[in-house]
């Protein structure tokens, strides 16, 4: 604990020294898309320094700085974590780990899991050893998630799960799934439970879906007579909906905080300068210049608002439903940025492949197509607007 000004300064010095010794030089450069560190049993690390960086941060617990040290986390206070993040920003350190475990599952397990589950699952998340996927959506249950039908029967010494999930991001590369299942078909929200299982369990089958962007980041997941040990139920039987909603909140918060920013590449400004050109030190296209400036102002204001809300949340304020507001704004801003990028690229933004195109321009085109999903993933914009209307603005249902 180091919360007084003097103690925090001493902590900052220690952090700096540690980062100097442990953050490899290549981890202080923008991250190419094929070097995103997802970890997991079959984690691929094109750059060995990326693995060294993850191992060092994971051992220190700094991939999850504020999780308790007893579960592998860093055990830092909010003030210490702010110092750590500040120092990481200063050296432009890459995130050591991208992980649904860190962003979504870990936080709910800390709240709803029992002691044994926390000890069993959290350290593997912190160290990036186990990669998790999210088994929520089904062919007939997306926005109306509580309509899910994947059946989970109590077989005495275990549960038996049968059903189908869809749009399961990276299910084919994940080690474990956190999954919503139906344990009571006579009621809706009150008949849902939250279970965990290893993706190598017999009866789990994943089929990747090819997307408009040319990649296959998600799958159909088929569950046939999947045996789930009873100690892999989180919370109580039929008590899963509350956990599910909480997790969605973390998902939306995380999407907002990261602004859909993934791996590094050229920024909108870089592309505009390179492809549109400058006149008297300003972007040559006055109309595009004005719209980019407006976008940047909103983007900056959004970043500051998210930061303020994060501080309020840390101070115990209830900002839960604001996650929906932020998610809508983050999706809108990212889609706007992608549109402006394509516009700045002009006809170079129409390429799909081939040597005639700059690979960075090809990436921008694919990012633009990928951004279409931003207003769907983590709950659609329409559904989040409903949440905002009800929970933030206090409006009633229109009958
Ligand atoms: C990139 C990406 C990654 C994803 N990853 C995962 C994952 O890892 N795991 C997972 O479980 N799911 C994942 N999903 C699925 C995602 O959660 C669902 O697509 C989303 O919840 C919407 O459900 P749906 O596709 O069934 O659309 P539907 O629910 O069928 O909606 C269709 C349209 O109707 C609108 N609509 C529906 N209900 C209402 C309403 N009440 N009021 C107004 N409009 C409404 C929606 O806004 C939408 O435009 C992912 C999706 C994307 C795009």
Short mmCIF file of C-alpha atoms and ligand atoms in Angstrom, two decimals, residues 100 134-139 141-144 166-169 218 370 373 376-383 386, ligand 1:
data_model
loop_
_atom_site.label_atom_id
_atom_site.label_comp_id
_atom_site.label_asym_id
_atom_site.label_seq_id
_atom_site.Cartn_x
_atom_site.Cartn_y
_atom_site.Cartn_z
CA UNK A 100 -11.72 -11.77 -22.17
CA UNK A 134 -17.96 -15.90 -24.08
CA UNK A 135 -20.85 -18.33 -24.68
CA UNK A 136 -23.81 -15.97 -24.59
CA UNK A 137 -25.51 -15.48 -28.00
CA UNK A 138 -27.54 -18.24 -29.63
CA UNK A 139 -29.22 -18.43 -33.05
CA UNK A 141 -31.15 -15.25 -28.58
CA UNK A 142 -29.01 -12.18 -29.20
CA UNK A 143 -30.61 -8.92 -28.11
CA UNK A 144 -33.20 -10.97 -26.28
CA UNK A 166 -23.16 -18.43 -32.11
CA UNK A 167 -20.84 -15.47 -32.75
CA UNK A 168 -18.55 -16.92 -30.06
CA UNK A 169 -15.43 -14.79 -30.56
CA UNK A 218 -15.84 -15.97 -34.38
CA UNK A 370 -14.86 -4.60 -39.26
CA UNK A 373 -19.84 -4.80 -36.12
CA UNK A 376 -23.70 -4.95 -32.74
CA UNK A 377 -21.08 -6.56 -30.45
CA UNK A 378 -21.54 -6.24 -26.69
CA UNK A 379 -25.24 -5.43 -27.26
CA UNK A 380 -26.54 -3.49 -30.26
CA UNK A 381 -26.82 0.29 -30.32
CA UNK A 382 -30.64 0.03 -30.38
CA UNK A 383 -30.68 -2.21 -27.30
CA UNK A 386 -33.30 1.25 -24.73
C1 LIG B 1 -17.75 -8.61 -33.57
C2 LIG B 1 -18.74 -9.37 -32.75
C3 LIG B 1 -18.29 -10.19 -31.73
C4 LIG B 1 -19.21 -10.91 -30.96
N1 LIG B 1 -18.72 -11.76 -29.99
C5 LIG B 1 -19.58 -12.49 -29.26
C6 LIG B 1 -19.10 -13.43 -28.30
O1 LIG B 1 -17.89 -13.57 -28.10
N2 LIG B 1 -19.97 -14.16 -27.61
C7 LIG B 1 -21.32 -14.03 -27.78
O2 LIG B 1 -22.07 -14.70 -27.09
N3 LIG B 1 -21.83 -13.17 -28.71
C8 LIG B 1 -20.98 -12.41 -29.45
N4 LIG B 1 -21.47 -11.54 -30.41
C9 LIG B 1 -22.91 -11.51 -30.66
C10 LIG B 1 -23.61 -10.24 -30.22
O3 LIG B 1 -23.67 -10.17 -28.82
C11 LIG B 1 -25.01 -10.24 -30.86
O4 LIG B 1 -24.82 -10.18 -32.26
C12 LIG B 1 -25.85 -9.07 -30.42
O5 LIG B 1 -26.21 -9.21 -29.07
C13 LIG B 1 -27.13 -8.94 -31.26
O6 LIG B 1 -27.83 -10.14 -31.35
P1 LIG B 1 -28.29 -10.73 -32.77
O7 LIG B 1 -27.11 -10.75 -33.66
O8 LIG B 1 -29.00 -12.00 -32.49
O9 LIG B 1 -29.30 -9.64 -33.36
P2 LIG B 1 -30.85 -9.53 -33.03
O10 LIG B 1 -31.05 -9.58 -31.57
O11 LIG B 1 -31.59 -10.50 -33.86
O12 LIG B 1 -31.15 -8.06 -33.52
C14 LIG B 1 -31.41 -7.74 -34.90
C15 LIG B 1 -31.71 -6.25 -34.99
O13 LIG B 1 -32.90 -5.93 -34.23
C16 LIG B 1 -32.64 -4.90 -33.31
N5 LIG B 1 -33.40 -5.12 -32.08
C17 LIG B 1 -33.53 -6.28 -31.41
N6 LIG B 1 -34.28 -6.10 -30.30
C18 LIG B 1 -34.60 -4.79 -30.24
C19 LIG B 1 -35.35 -3.98 -29.32
N7 LIG B 1 -35.91 -4.49 -28.22
N8 LIG B 1 -35.48 -2.65 -29.60
C20 LIG B 1 -34.91 -2.11 -30.73
N9 LIG B 1 -34.20 -2.83 -31.63
C21 LIG B 1 -34.03 -4.14 -31.39
C22 LIG B 1 -31.15 -4.98 -33.03
O14 LIG B 1 -30.64 -3.74 -32.59
C23 LIG B 1 -30.59 -5.38 -34.40
O15 LIG B 1 -30.43 -4.25 -35.20
C24 LIG B 1 -20.59 -10.80 -31.20
C25 LIG B 1 -21.05 -9.95 -32.23
C26 LIG B 1 -20.13 -9.24 -32.99
C27 LIG B 1 -20.65 -8.36 -34.09
#
